Short mmCIF file of C-alpha atoms and ligand atoms in Angstrom, two decimals:
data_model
loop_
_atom_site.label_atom_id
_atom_site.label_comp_id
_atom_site.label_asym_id
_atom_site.label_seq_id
_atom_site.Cartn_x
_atom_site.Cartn_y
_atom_site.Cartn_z
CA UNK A 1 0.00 0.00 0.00
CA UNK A 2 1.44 3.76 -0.98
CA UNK A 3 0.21 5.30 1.90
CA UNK A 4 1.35 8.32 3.84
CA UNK A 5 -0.84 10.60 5.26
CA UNK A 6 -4.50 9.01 6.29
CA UNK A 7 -7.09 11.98 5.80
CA UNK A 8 -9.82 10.57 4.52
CA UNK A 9 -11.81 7.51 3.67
CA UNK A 10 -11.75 8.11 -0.31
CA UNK A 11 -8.26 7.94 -0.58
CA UNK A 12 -8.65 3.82 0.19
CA UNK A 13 -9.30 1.84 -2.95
CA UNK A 14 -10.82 -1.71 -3.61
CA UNK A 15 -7.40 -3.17 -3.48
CA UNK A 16 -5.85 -1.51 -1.06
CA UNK A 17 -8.64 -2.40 1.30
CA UNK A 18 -8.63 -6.26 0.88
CA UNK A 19 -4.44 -5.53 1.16
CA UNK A 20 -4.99 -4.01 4.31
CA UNK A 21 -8.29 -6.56 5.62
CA UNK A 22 -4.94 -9.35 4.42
CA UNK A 23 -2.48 -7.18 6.95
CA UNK A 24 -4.80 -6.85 9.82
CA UNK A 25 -5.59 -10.55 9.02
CA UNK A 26 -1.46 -11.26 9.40
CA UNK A 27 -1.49 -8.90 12.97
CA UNK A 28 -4.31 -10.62 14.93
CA UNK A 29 -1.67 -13.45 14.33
CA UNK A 30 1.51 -11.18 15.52
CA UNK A 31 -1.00 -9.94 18.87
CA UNK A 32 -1.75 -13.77 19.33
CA UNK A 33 1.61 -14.35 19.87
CA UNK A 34 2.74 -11.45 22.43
CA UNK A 35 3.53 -8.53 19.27
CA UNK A 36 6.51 -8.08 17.90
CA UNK A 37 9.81 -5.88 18.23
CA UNK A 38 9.64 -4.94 14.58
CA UNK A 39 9.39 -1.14 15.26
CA UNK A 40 11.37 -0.82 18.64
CA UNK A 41 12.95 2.52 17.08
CA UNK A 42 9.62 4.23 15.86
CA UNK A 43 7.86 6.87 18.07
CA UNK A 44 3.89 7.59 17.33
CA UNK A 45 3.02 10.68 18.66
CA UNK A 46 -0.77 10.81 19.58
CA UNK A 47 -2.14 14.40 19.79
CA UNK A 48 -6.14 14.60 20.40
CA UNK A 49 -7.46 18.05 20.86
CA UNK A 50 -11.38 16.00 21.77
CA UNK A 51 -11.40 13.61 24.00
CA UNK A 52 -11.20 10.08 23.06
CA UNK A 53 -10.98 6.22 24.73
CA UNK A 54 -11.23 3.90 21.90
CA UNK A 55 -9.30 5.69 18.89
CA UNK A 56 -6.33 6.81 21.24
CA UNK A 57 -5.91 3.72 23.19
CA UNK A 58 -6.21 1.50 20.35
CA UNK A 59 -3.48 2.94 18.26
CA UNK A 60 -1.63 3.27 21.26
CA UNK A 61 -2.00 -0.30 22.29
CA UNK A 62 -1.29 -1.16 18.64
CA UNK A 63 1.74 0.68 18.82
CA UNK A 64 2.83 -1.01 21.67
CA UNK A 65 2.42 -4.29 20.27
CA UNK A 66 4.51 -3.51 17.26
CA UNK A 67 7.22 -3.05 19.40
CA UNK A 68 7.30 0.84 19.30
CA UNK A 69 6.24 3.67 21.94
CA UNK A 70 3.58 6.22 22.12
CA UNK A 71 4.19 9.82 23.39
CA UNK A 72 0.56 11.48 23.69
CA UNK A 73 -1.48 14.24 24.95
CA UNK A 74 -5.22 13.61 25.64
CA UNK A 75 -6.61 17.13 25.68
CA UNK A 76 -4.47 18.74 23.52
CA UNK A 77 -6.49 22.18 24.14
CA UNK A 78 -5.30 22.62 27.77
CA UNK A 79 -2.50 20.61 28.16
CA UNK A 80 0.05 21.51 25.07
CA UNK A 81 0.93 25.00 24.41
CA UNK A 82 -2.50 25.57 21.86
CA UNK A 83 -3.18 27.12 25.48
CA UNK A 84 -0.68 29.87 24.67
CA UNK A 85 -2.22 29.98 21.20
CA UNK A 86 0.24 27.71 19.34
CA UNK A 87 -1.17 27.06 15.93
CA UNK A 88 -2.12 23.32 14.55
CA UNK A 89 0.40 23.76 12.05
CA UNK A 90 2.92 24.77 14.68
CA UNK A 91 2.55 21.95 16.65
CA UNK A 92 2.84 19.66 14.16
CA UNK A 93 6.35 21.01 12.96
CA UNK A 94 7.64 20.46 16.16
CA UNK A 95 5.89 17.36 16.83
CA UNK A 96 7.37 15.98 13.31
CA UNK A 97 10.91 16.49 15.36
CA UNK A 98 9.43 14.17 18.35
CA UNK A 99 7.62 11.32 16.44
CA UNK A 100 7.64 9.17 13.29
CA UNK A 101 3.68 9.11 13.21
CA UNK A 102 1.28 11.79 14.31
CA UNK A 103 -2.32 10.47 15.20
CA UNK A 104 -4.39 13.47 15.39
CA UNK A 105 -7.66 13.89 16.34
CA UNK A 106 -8.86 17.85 16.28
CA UNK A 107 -12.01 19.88 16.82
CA UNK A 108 -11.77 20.97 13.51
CA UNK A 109 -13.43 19.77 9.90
CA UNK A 110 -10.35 19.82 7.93
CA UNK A 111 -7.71 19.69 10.80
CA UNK A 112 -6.19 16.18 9.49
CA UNK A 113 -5.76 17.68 6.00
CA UNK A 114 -4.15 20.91 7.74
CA UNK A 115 -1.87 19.12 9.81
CA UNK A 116 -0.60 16.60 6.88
CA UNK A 117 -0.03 19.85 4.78
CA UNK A 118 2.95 21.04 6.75
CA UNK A 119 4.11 17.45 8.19
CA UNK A 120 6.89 15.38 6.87
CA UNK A 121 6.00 12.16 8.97
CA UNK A 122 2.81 10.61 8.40
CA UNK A 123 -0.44 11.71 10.25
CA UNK A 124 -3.54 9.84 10.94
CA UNK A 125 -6.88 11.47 11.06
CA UNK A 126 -8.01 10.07 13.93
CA UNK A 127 -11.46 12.05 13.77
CA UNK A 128 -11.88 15.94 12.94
CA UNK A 129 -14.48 17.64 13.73
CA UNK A 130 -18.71 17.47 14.05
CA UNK A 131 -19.29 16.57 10.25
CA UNK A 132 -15.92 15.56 9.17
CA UNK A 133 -14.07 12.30 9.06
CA UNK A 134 -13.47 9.27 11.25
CA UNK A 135 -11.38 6.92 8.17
CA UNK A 136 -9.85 4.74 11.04
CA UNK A 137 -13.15 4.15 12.55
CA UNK A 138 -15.12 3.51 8.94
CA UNK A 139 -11.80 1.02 7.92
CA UNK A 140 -12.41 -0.91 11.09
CA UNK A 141 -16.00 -1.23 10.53
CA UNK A 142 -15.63 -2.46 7.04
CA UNK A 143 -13.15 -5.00 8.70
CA UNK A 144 -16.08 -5.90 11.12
CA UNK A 145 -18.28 -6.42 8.43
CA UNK A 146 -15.76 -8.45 6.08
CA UNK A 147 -14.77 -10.64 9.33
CA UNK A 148 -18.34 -11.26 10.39
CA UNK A 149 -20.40 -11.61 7.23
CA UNK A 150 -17.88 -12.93 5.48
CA UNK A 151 -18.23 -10.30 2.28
CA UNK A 152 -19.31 -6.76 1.35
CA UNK A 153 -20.17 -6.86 -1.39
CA UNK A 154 -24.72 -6.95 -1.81
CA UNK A 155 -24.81 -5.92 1.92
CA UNK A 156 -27.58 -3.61 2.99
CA UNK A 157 -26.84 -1.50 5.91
CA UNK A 158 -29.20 0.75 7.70
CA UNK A 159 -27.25 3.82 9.31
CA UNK A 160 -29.22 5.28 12.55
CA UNK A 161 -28.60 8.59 14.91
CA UNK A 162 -27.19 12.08 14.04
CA UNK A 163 -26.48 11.38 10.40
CA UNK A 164 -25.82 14.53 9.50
CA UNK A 165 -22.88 15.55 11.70
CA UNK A 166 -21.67 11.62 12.78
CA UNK A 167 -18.21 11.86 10.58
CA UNK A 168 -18.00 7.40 11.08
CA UNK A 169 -21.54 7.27 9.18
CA UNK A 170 -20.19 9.26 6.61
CA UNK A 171 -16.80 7.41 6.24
CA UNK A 172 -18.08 4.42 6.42
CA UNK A 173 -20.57 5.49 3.28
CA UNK A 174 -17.60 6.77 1.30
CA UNK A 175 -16.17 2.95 2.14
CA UNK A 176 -19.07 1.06 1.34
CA UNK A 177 -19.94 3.10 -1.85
CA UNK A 178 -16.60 1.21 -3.60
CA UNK A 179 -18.33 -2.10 -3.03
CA UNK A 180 -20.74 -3.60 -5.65
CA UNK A 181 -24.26 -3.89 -4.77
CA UNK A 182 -24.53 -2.14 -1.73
CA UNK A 183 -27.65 -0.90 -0.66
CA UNK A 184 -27.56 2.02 2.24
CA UNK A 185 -30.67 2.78 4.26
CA UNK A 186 -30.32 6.47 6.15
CA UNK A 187 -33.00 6.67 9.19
CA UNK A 188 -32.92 10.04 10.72
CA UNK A 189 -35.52 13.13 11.16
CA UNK A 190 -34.95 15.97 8.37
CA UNK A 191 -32.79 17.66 10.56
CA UNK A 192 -30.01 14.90 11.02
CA UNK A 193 -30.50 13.04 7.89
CA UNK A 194 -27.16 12.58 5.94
CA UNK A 195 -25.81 15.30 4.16
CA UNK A 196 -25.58 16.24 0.66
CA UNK A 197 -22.09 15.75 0.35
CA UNK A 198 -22.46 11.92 0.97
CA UNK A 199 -25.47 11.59 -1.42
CA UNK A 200 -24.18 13.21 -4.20
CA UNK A 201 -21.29 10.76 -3.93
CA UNK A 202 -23.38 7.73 -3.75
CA UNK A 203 -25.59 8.94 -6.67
CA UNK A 204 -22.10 9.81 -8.66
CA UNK A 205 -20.97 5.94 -8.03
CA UNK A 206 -24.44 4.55 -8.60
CA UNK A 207 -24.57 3.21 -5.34
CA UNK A 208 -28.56 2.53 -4.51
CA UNK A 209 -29.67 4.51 -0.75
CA UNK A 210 -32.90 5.11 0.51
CA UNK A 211 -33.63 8.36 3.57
CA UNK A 212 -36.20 6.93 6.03
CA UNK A 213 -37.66 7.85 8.95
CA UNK A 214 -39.25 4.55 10.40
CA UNK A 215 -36.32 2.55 11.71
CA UNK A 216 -39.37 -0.42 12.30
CA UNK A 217 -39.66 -0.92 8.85
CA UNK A 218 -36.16 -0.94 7.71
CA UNK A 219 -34.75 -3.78 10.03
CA UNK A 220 -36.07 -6.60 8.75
CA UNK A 221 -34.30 -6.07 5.60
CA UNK A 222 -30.94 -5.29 6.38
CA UNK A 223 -27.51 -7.05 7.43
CA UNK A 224 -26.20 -4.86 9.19
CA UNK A 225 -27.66 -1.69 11.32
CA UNK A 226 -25.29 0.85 12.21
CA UNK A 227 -26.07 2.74 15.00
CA UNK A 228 -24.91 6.01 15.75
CA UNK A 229 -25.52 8.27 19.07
CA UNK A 230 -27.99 11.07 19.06
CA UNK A 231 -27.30 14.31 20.95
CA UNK A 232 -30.05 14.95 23.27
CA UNK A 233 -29.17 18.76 22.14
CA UNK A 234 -29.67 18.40 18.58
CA UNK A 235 -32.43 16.03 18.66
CA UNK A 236 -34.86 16.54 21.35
CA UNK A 237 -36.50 13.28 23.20
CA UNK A 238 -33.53 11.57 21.96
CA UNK A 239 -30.30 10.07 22.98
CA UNK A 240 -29.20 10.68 26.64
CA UNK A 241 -31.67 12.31 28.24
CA UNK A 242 -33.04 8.79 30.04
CA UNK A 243 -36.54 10.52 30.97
CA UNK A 244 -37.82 10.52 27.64
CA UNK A 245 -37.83 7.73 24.95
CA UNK A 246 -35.46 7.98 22.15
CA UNK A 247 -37.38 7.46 18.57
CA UNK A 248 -34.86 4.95 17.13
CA UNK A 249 -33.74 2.87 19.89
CA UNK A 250 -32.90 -0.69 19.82
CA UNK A 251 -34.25 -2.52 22.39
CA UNK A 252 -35.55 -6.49 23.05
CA UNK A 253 -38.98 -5.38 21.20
CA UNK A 254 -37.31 -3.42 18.45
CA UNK A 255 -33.96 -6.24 17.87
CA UNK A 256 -36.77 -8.54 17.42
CA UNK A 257 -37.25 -7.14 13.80
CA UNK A 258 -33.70 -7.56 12.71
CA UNK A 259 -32.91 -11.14 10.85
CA UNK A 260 -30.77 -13.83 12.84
CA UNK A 261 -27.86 -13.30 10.73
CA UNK A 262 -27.53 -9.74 10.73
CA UNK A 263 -25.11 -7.74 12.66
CA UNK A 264 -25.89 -4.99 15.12
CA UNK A 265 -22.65 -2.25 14.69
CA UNK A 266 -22.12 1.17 16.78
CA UNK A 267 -18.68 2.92 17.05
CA UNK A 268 -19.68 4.05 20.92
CA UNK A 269 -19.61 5.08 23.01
CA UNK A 270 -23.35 4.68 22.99
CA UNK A 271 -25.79 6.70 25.51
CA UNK A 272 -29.32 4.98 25.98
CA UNK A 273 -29.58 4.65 21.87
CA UNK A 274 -29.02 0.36 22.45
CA UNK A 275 -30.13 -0.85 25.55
CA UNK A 276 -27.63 -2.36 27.77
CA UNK A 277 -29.76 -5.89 27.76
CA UNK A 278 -28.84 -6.71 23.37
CA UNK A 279 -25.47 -7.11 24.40
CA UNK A 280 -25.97 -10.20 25.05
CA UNK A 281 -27.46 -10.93 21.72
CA UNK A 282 -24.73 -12.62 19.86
CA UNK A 283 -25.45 -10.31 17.09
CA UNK A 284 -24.25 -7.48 18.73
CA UNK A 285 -20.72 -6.60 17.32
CA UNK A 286 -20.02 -3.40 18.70
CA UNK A 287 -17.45 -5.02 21.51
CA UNK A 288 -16.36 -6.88 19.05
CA UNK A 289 -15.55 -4.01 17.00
CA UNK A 290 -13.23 -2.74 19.15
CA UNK A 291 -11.17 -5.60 19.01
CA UNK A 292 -10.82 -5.63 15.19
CA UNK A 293 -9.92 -2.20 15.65
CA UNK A 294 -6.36 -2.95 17.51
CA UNK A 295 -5.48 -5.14 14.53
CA UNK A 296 -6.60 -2.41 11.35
CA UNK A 297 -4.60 0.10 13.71
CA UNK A 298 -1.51 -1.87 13.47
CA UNK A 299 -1.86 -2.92 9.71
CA UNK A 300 -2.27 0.96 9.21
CA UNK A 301 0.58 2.21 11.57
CA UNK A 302 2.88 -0.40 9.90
CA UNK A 303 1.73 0.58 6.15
CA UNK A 304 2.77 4.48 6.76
CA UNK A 305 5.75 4.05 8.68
CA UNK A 306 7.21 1.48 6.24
CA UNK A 307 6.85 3.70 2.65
N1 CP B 1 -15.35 5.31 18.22
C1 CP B 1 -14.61 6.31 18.73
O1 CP B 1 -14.07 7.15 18.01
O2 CP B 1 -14.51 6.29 20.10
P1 CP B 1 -13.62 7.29 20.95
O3 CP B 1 -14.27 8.66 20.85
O4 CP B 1 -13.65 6.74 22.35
O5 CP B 1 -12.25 7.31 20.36
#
């Protein structure tokens, strides 16, 4: 794979995603077996400006495994010198004198593509900003998908929440559109249905989608439902605040409607969106997701790092 900065989720094509599902493949067998020392002499630097549990301590832990080290800050706003009112591009000059890899995640829609302007190492977009991207995220997810369902190809996916700002939704619709026969399902209210960005994309690559509003009638078609959270802010009645029931929840009466084969996905964390008794439901993936996630971290970490 010719990779060197990871921005965005279009830059992946067909081939270099079943390359990389093959190297993630190869480092579930290198984790299996205690990691390896192969990069004892490379540094990643993580730098998240939002705060983070999954994305930072997976690429962290992936690091580690390869053998390498992590230097990191976890609220880049208040505890690096952006305090003082150090630029992004600043920081990353310096940082490029620190590290071999910069995993970023900022506050900002465009902040990955920012960064890798002025960097000479490598940066990960590791999630930038409400409506941006989340490639890391979307390429695990795909892995998820390949893993559990065994292709992509023809699968039908329902996406649920905050479409309109969730940057893994729209990723992971960039990632899907490359596949043949996909068909995409977007259940949200007006105001957080995808945007038009995403469905101009889809329509350019003839990839079938449907909006909808009524997640009822959608599950018993698809393979996979994706769900997202919902801001109690932006969406009124739904998502955390536990007093009032969310309109698209998944709960034992709603999972009910979804086929025995089909997967139940969510990047978390999650608020009240899936109730806390489907996890037991063995098609609920989204722990398992997290897993997968250590292994596409270190396929990607060792794919920019050895150009
Ligand atoms: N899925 C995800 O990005 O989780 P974190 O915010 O915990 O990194």
């Amino acid at each position: 794979m010719n990779l060197h900065h990871i921005t965005e989720s279009q830059q992946f094509t067909l081939p270099m995603l079943h390359e990389l599902f093959r190297e993630a493949d190869q480092m579930e067998r290198v984790a299996a077996r205690g990691g390896t020392r192969d990069y004892e002499h490379a540094v990643m630097a993580s730098l998240f400006y939002e705060p983070s549990t999954r994305t930072r301590f997976s690429f962290e832990s992936a690091m580690l495994r390869l053998g390498g080290r992590a230097i990191s800050t976890e609220r880049a706003q208040e505890f690096s010198s952006v305090i003082m009112g150090e630029t992004l591009e600043d920081t990353i000059r310096v940082v490029n004198h620190y590290a071999d890899v910069i995993v970023l995640r900022h506050n900002e829609i465009g902040g990955a593509a920012r960064a890798a302007a002025v960097s000479s190492v490598p940066v990960i977009n590791a999630g930038d900003g409400k409506g941006g991207q989340h490639p890391t995220q979307a390429l695990l997810d795909l892995y998820t998908i390949q893993k559990e369902l065994r292709t992509i190809d023809g699968v039908k996916v329902a996406f649920v929440g905050n479409l309109a700002t969730g940057r893994t939704v729209r990723s992971l619709a960039y990632l899907l559109g490359k596949f043949d026969r996909v068909k995409l399902y977007f259940v949200a209210p007006p105001a957080l249905q995808i945007q038009d960005d995403i469905r101009d994309y889809l329509t350019r690559h003839n990839v079938w989608f449907a909006l909808e509003h009524d997640l009822r009638t959608v599950l018993p078609e698809v393979d996979v439902l994706y769900v997202t959270r919902i801001q109690s802010e932006v969406f009124p009645g739904g998502g955390a605040a536990p007093d009032k029931p969310a309109p698209f929840i998944l709960d034992e009466s709603t999972v009910k409607l979804l086929r025995p084969s089909s997967l139940i996905m969510h990047p978390l964390p999650r608020l009240n969106e899936i109730a806390p008794s489907v996890d037991a439901d063995p098609r609920a993936a989204y722990f398992r997701q997290t897993r997968y996630g250590v292994f596409i971290r270190m396929a990607l970490i060792t794919s920019v790092l050895q150009r």
